[in-house]
mmCIF file of C-alpha atoms (C1' of nucleotides) in Angstrom:
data_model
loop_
_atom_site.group_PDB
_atom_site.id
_atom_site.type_symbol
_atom_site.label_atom_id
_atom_site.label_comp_id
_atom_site.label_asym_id
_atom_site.label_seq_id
_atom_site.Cartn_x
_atom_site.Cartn_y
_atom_site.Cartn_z
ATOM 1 C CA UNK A 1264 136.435 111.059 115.068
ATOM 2 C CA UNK A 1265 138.047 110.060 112.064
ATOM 3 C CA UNK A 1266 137.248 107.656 108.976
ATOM 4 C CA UNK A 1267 135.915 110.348 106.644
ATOM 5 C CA UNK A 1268 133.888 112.014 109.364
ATOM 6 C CA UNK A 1269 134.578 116.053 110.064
ATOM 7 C CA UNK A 1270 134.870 117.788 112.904
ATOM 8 C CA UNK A 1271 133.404 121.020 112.500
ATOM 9 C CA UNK A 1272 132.629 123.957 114.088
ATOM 10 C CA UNK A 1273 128.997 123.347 114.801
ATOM 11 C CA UNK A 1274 129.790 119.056 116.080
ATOM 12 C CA UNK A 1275 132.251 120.835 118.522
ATOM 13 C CA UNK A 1276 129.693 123.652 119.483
ATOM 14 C CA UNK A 1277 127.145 120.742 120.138
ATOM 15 C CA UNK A 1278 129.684 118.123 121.846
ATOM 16 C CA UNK A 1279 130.360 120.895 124.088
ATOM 17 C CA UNK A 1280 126.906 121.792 125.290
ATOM 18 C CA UNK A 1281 126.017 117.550 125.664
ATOM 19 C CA UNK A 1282 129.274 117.072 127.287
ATOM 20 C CA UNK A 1283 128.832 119.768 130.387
ATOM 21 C CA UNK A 1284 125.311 119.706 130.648
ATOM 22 C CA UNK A 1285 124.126 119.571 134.372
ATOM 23 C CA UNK A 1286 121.147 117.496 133.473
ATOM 24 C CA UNK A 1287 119.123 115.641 130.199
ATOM 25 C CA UNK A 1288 118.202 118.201 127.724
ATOM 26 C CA UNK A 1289 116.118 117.569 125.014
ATOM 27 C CA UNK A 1290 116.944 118.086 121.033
ATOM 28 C CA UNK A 1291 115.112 122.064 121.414
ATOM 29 C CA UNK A 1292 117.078 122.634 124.321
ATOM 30 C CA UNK A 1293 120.333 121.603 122.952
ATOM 31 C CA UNK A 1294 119.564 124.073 120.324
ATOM 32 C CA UNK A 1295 118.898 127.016 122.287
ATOM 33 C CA UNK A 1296 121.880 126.577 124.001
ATOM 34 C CA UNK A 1297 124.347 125.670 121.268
ATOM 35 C CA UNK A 1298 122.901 128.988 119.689
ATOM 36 C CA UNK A 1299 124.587 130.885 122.271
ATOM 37 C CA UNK A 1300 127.392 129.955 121.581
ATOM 38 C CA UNK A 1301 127.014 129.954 117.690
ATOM 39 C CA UNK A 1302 123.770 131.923 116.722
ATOM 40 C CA UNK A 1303 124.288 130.292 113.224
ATOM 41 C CA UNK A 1304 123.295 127.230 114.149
ATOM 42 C CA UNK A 1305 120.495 125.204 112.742
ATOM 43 C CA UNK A 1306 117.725 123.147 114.088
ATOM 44 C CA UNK A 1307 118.485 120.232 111.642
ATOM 45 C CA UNK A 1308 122.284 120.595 112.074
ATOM 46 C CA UNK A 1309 121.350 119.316 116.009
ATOM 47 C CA UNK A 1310 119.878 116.578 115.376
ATOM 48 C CA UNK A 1311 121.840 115.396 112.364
ATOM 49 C CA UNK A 1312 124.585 115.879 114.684
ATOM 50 C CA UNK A 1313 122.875 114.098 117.676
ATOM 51 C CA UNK A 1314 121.993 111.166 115.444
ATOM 52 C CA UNK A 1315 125.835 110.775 114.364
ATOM 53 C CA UNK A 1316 126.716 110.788 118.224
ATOM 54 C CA UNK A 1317 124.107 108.270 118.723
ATOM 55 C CA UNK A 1318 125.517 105.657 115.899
ATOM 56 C CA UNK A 1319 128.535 106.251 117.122
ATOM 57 C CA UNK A 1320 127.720 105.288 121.033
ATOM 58 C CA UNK A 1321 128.786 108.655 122.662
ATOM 59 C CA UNK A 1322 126.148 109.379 123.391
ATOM 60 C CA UNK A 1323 122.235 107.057 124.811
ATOM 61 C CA UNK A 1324 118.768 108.701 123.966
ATOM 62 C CA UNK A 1325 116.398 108.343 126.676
ATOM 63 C CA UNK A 1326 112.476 108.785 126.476
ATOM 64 C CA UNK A 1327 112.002 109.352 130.663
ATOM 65 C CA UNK A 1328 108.880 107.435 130.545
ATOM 66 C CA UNK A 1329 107.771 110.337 128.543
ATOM 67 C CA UNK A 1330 106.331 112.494 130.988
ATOM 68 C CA UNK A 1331 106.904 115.372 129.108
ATOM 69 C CA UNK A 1332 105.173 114.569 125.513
ATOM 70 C CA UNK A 1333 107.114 113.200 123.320
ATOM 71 C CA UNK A 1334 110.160 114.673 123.524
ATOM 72 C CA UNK A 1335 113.896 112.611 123.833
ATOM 73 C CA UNK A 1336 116.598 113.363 126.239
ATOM 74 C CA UNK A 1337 120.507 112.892 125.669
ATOM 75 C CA UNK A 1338 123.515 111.990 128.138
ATOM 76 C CA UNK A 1339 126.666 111.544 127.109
ATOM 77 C CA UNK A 1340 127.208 107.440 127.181
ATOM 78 C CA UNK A 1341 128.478 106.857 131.292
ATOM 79 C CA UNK A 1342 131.021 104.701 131.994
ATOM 80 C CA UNK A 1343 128.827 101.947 133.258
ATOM 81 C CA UNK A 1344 125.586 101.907 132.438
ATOM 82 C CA UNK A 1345 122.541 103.163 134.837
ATOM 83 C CA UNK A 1346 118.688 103.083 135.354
ATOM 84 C CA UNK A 1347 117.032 106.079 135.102
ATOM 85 C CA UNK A 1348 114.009 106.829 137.813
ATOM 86 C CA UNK A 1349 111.025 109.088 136.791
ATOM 87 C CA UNK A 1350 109.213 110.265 139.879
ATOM 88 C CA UNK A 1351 105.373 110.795 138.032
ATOM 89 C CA UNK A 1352 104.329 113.143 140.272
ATOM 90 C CA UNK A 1353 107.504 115.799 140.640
ATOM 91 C CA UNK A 1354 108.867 114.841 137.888
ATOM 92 C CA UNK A 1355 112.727 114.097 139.061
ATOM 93 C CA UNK A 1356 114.519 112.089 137.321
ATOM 94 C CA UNK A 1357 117.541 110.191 139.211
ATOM 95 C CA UNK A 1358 119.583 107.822 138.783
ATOM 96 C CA UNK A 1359 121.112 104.253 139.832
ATOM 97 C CA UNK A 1360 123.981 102.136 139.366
ATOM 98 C CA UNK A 1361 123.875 98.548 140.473
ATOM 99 C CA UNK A 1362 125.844 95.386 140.330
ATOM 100 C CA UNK A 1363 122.516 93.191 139.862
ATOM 101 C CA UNK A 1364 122.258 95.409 136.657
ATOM 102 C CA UNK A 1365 125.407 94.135 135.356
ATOM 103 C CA UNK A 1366 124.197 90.203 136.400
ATOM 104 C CA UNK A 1367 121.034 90.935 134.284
ATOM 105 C CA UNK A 1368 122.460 91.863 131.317
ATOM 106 C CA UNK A 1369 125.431 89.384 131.534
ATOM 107 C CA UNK A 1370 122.435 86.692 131.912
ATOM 108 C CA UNK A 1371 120.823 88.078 128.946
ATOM 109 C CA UNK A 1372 123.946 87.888 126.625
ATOM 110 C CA UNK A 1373 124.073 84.081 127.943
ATOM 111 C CA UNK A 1374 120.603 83.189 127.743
ATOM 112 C CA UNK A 1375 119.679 85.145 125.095
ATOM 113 C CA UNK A 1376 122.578 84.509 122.414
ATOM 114 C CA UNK A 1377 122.072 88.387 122.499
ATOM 115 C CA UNK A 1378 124.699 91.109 121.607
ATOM 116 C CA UNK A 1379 124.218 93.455 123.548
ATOM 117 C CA UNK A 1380 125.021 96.952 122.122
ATOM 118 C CA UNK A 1381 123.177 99.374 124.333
ATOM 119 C CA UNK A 1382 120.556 98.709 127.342
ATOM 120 C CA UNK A 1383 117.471 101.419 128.402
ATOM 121 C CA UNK A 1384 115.737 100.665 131.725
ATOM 122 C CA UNK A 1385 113.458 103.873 133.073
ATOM 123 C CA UNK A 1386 111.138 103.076 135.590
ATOM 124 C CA UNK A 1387 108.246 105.064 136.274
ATOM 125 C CA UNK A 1388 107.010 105.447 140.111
ATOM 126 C CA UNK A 1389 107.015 107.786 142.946
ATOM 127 C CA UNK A 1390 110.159 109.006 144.556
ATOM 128 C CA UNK A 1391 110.698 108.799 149.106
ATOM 129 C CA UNK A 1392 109.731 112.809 149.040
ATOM 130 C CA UNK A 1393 106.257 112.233 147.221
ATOM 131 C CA UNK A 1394 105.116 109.292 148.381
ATOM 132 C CA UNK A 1395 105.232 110.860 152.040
ATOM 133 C CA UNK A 1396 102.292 113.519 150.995
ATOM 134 C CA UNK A 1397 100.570 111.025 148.976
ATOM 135 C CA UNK A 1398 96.997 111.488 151.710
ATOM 136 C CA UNK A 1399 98.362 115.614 150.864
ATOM 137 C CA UNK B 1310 85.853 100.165 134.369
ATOM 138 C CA UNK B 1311 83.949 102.450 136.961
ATOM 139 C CA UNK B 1312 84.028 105.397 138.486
ATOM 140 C CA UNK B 1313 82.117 107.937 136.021
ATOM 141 C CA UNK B 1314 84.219 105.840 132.954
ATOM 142 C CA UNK B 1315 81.986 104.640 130.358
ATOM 143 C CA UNK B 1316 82.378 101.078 128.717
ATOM 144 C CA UNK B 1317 81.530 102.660 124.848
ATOM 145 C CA UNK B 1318 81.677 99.971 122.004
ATOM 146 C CA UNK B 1319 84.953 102.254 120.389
ATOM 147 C CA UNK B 1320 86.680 101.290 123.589
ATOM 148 C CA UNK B 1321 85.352 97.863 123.329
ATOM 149 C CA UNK B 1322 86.790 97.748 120.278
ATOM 150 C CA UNK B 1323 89.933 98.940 120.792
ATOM 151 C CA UNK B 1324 90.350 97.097 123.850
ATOM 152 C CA UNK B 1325 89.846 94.039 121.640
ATOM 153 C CA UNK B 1326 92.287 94.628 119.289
ATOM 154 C CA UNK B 1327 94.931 95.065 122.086
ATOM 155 C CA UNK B 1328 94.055 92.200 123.792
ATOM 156 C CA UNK B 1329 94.126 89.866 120.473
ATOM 157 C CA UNK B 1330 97.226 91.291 119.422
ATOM 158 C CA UNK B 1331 99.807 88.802 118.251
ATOM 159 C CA UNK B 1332 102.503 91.516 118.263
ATOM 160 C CA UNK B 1333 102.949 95.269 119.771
ATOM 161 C CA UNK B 1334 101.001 97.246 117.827
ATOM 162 C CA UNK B 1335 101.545 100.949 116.999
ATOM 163 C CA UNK B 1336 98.609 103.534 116.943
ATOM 164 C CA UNK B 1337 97.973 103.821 113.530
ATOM 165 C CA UNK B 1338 97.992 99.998 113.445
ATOM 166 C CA UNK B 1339 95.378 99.930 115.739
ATOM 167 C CA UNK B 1340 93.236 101.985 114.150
ATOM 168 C CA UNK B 1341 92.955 99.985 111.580
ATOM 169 C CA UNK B 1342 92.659 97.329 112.626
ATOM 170 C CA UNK B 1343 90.219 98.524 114.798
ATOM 171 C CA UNK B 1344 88.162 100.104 112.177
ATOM 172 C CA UNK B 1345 88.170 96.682 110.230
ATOM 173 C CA UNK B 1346 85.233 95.835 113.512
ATOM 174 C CA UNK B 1347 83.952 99.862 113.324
ATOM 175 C CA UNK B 1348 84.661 101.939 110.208
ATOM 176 C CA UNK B 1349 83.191 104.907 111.691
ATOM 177 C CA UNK B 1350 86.257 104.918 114.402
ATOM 178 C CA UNK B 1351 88.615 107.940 115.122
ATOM 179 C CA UNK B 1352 92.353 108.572 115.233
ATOM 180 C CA UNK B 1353 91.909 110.638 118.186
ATOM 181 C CA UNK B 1354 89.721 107.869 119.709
ATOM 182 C CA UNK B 1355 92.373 105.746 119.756
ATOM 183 C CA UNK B 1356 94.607 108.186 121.027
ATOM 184 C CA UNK B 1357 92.690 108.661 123.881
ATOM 185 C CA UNK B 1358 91.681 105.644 124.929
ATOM 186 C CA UNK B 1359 95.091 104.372 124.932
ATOM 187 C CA UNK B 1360 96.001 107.341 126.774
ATOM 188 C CA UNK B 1361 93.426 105.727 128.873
ATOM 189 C CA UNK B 1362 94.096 102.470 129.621
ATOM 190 C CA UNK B 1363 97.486 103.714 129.790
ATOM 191 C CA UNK B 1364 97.020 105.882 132.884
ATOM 192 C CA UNK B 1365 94.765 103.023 134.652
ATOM 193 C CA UNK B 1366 97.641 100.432 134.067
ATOM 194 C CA UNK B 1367 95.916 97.967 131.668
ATOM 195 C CA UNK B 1368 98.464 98.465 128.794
ATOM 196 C CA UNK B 1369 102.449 99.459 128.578
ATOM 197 C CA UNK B 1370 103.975 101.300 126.178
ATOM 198 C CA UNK B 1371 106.709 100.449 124.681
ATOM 199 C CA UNK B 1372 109.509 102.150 122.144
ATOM 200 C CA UNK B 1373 110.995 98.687 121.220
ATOM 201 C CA UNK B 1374 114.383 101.425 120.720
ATOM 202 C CA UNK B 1375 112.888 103.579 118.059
ATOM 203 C CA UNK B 1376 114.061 101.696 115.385
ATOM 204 C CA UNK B 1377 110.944 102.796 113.119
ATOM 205 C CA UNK B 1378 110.803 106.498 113.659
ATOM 206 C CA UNK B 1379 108.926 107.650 116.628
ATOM 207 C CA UNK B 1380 106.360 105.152 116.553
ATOM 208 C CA UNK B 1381 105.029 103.653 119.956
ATOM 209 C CA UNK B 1382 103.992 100.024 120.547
ATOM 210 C CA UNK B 1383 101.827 98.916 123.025
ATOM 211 C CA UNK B 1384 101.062 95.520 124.719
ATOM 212 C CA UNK B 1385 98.348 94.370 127.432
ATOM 213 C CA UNK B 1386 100.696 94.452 130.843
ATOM 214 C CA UNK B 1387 102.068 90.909 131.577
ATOM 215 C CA UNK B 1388 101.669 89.577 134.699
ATOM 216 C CA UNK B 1389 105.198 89.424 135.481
ATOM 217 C CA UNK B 1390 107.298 92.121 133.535
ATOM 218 C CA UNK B 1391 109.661 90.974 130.865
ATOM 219 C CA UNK B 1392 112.687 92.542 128.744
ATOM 220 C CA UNK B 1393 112.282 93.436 125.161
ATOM 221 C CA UNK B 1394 115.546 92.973 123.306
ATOM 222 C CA UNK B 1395 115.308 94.496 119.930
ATOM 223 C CA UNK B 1396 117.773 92.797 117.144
ATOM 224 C CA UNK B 1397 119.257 96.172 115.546
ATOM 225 C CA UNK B 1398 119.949 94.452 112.265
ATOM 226 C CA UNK B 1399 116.998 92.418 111.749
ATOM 227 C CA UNK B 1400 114.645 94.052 113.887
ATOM 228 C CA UNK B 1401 113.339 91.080 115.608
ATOM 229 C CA UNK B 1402 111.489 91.756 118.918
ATOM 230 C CA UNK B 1403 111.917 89.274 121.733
ATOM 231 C CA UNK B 1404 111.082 88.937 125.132
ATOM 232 C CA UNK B 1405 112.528 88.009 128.382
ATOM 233 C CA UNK B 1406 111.541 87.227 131.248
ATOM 234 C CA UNK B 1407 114.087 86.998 134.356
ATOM 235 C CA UNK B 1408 114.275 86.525 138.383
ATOM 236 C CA UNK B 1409 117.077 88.616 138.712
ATOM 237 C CA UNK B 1410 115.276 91.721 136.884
ATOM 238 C CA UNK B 1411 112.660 90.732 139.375
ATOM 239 C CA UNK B 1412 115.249 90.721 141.955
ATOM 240 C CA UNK B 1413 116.522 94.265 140.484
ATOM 241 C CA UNK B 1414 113.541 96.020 140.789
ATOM 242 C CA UNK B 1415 113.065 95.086 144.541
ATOM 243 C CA UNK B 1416 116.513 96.310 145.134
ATOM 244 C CA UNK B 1417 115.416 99.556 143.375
ATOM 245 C CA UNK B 1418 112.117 100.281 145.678
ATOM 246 C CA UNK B 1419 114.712 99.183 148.780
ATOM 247 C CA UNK B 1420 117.739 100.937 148.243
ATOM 248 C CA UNK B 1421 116.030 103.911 146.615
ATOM 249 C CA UNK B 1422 113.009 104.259 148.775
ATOM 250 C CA UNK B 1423 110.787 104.545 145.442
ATOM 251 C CA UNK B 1424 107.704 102.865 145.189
ATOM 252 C CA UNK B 1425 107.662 101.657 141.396
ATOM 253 C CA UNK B 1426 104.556 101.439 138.717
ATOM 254 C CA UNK B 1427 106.377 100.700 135.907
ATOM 255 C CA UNK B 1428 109.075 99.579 134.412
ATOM 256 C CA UNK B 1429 110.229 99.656 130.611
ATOM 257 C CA UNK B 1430 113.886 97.927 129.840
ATOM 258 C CA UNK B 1431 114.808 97.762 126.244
ATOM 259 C CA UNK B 1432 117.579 96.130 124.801
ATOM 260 C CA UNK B 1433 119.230 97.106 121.743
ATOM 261 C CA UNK B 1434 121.778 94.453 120.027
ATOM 262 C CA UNK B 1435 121.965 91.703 117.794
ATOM 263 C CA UNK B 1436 120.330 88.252 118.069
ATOM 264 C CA UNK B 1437 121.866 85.054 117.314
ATOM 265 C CA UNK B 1438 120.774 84.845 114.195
ATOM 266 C CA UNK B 1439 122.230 87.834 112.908
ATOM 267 C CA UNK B 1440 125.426 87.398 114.886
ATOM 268 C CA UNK B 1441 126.969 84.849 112.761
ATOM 269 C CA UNK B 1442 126.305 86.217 109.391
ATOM 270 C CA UNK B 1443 128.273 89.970 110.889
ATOM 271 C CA UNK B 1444 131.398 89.247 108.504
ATOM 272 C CA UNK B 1445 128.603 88.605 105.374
ATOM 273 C "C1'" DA C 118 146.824 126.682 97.553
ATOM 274 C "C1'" DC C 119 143.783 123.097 95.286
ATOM 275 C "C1'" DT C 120 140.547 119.531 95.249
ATOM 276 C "C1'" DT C 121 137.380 116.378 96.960
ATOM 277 C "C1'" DT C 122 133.550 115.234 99.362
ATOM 278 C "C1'" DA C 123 131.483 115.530 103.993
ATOM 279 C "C1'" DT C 124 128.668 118.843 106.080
ATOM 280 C "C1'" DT C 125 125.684 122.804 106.522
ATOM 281 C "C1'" DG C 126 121.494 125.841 106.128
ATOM 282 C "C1'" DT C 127 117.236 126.733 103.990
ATOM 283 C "C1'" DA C 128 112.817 125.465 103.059
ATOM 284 C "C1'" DA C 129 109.430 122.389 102.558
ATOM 285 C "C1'" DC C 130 107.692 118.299 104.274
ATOM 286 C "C1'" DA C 131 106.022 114.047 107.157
ATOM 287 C "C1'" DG C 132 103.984 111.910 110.946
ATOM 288 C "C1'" DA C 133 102.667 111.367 115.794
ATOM 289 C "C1'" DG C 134 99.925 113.091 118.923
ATOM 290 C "C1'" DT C 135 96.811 117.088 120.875
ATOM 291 C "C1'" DT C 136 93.051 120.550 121.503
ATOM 292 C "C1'" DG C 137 88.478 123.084 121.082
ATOM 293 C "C1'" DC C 138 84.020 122.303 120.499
ATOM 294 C "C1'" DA C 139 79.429 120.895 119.050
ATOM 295 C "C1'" DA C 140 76.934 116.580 118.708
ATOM 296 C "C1'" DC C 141 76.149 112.158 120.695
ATOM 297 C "C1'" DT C 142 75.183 108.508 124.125
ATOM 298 C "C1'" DA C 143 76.044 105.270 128.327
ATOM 299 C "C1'" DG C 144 74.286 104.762 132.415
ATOM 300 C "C1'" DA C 145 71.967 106.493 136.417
ATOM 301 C "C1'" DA C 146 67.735 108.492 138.250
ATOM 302 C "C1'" DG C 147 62.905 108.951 138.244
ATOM 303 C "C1'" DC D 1162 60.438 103.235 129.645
ATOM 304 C "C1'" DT D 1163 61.675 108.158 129.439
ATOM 305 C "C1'" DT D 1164 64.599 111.843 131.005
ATOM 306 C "C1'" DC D 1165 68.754 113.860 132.279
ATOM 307 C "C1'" DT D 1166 73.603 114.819 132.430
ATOM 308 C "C1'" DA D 1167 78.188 114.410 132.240
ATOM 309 C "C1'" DG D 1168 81.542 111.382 129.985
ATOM 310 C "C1'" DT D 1169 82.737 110.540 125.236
ATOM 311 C "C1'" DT D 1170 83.069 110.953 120.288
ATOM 312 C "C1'" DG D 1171 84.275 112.899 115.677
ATOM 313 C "C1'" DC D 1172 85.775 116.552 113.129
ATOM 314 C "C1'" DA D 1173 88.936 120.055 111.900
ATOM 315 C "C1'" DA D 1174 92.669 122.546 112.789
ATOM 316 C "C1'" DC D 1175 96.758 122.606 115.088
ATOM 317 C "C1'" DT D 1176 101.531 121.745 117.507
ATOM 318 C "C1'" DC D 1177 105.676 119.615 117.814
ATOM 319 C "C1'" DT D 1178 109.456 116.542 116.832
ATOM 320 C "C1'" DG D 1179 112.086 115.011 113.522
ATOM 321 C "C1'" DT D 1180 113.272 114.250 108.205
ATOM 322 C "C1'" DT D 1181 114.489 115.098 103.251
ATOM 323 C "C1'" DA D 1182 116.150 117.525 98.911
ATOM 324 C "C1'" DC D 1183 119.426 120.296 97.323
ATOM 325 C "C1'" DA D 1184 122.538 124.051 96.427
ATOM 326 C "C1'" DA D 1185 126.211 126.384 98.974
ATOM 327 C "C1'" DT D 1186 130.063 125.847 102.119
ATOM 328 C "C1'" DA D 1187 134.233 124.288 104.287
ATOM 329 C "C1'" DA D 1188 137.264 120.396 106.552
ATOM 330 C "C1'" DA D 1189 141.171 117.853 105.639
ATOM 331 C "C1'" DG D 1190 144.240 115.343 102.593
ATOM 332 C "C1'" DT D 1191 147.366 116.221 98.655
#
DNA sequence: ACTTTATTGTAACAGAGTTGCAACTAGAAG
DNA sequence: CTTCTAGTTGCAACTCTGTTACAATAAAGT
C-alpha cells in the first residue's frame, strides 16, 4: 500500500482478522473481532477500511444470496476466482472452482467487448446432505 | 396463485409493474410507480409481495454490484438465465445470455451433487464504450 | 523533530427492509 | 346473496447496515 495511502494500526488490525478468517464474516463480525484485538476500534473505521480493500481488489464482497437479511460477507480476493453455493435450507455455503468458469468469462470479455474487473456468481439451491431428507 | 394465496388488486398491481418493466426496478421505484395505478398502496406492501413472488420463483433479485448503495433490483425470471455485466464507469446494465453458463451450471448440480434454484452472476467491469475513452 | 495531510472516532444521520397489530377483504361455504 | 374466516393490508414504530461532517490524531516524508 503506497501512493499516499497509510498503513495504520487499525488497516493492519482489520487486514489481519480478513486475512485468517476461517470463513465469510460480515462487516459486525469483523468488528467484534478486530475489537479484540484493539478495543479502540470503531464501527465506521471497518467499513471505511473494508471499502478501501474493496477499491483496491484485495478483497470481493459477497451477498450469499442473502439468506441472512441484508447483510455482506468479505474474502480476501482468491487466486482464481470461485462460485459460491448457498444451501437454502442449512445454510452452508461452499465453494467451487472450475475451468468452464474461466471459458465463460473469457467468452464474455470476447463477446461482450467487456473488461472484466471482478465476477460474482452465488447460486442458491439445496446441497447432497439436504436434499436426501427433503420427504423428512 | 393458489393454495390459501389471495390474488388482491395491490398484488395485481405490483405484479404489473414488474412485468411491464423496461429496466430492473428497485423497491422504492416500484412503489411508485405502482402507486401511479393505486395511490392508497404501501411500502411494506411492496415489500412483501416481492418477498412473495420472490420465494415462489416468479421474480429474481438482483444487486447489479451495488453500485447505488444497497439498493436491490428485481426482474420477472427469464426463461433461460442470463449474466448481468454492470459497466463500473458508466453504469450501464447489460445482459448475457450463454451455453456455456448453461453448460456451467449442469456441471455444478453434477460434480457438486446440488440441486440448484437459482442462480445470480454479476459482472463488474467496463463496457466498450467506456474502454476506449480510459486515457480521457 | 517538524510538517503535511491521510486517517480516525464521535455523533448524528440516511435508507432499506421488518414487525406488531387492528382493520379490511378475497374467496370459500352455506 | 350473505356469512365466515383466515390471508392480507396499512400504519406506526422499529432495526440494522452503512454513510457523512468535522475536529482531533498520527503516519510518513523532509
Amino acid at each position: 500500500m503506497s501512493r499516499g495511502l497509510r498503513m495504520t494500526r487499525q488497516r493492519r488490525t482489520i487486514l489481519q482478522v480478513v486475512e485468517t478468517a476461517k470463513q465469510h464474516l460480515d462487516a459486525s463480525q469483523i468488528l467484534r473481532k478486530a475489537r479484540r484485538l484493539d478495543p479502540q476500534i470503531d464501527r465506521v473505521t471497518v467499513y471505511r477500511t473494508l471499502g478501501l480493500l474493496k477499491r483496491h481488489g484485495l478483497v470481493d464482497e459477497l451477498d450469499l444470496m442473502h439468506m441472512q437479511g441484508e447483510k455482506h460477507f468479505y474474502e480476501r480476493r482468491p487466486q482464481r476466482d470461485h462460485i459460491h453455493m448457498a444451501c437454502l435450507r442449512c445454510g452452508k455455503i461452499s465453494e467451487f472452482e472450475s475451468d468452464l468458469f474461466d471459458r465463460l468469462k473469457g467468452q464474455i470479455q470476447r463477446d461482450c467487448q467487456f473488461h472484466i474487473a471482478v465476477t460474482r456468481l452465488e447460486v442458491g439451491g439445496y446441497c447432497s446432505h439436504c436434499r436426501t431428507g427433503i420427504a423428512e
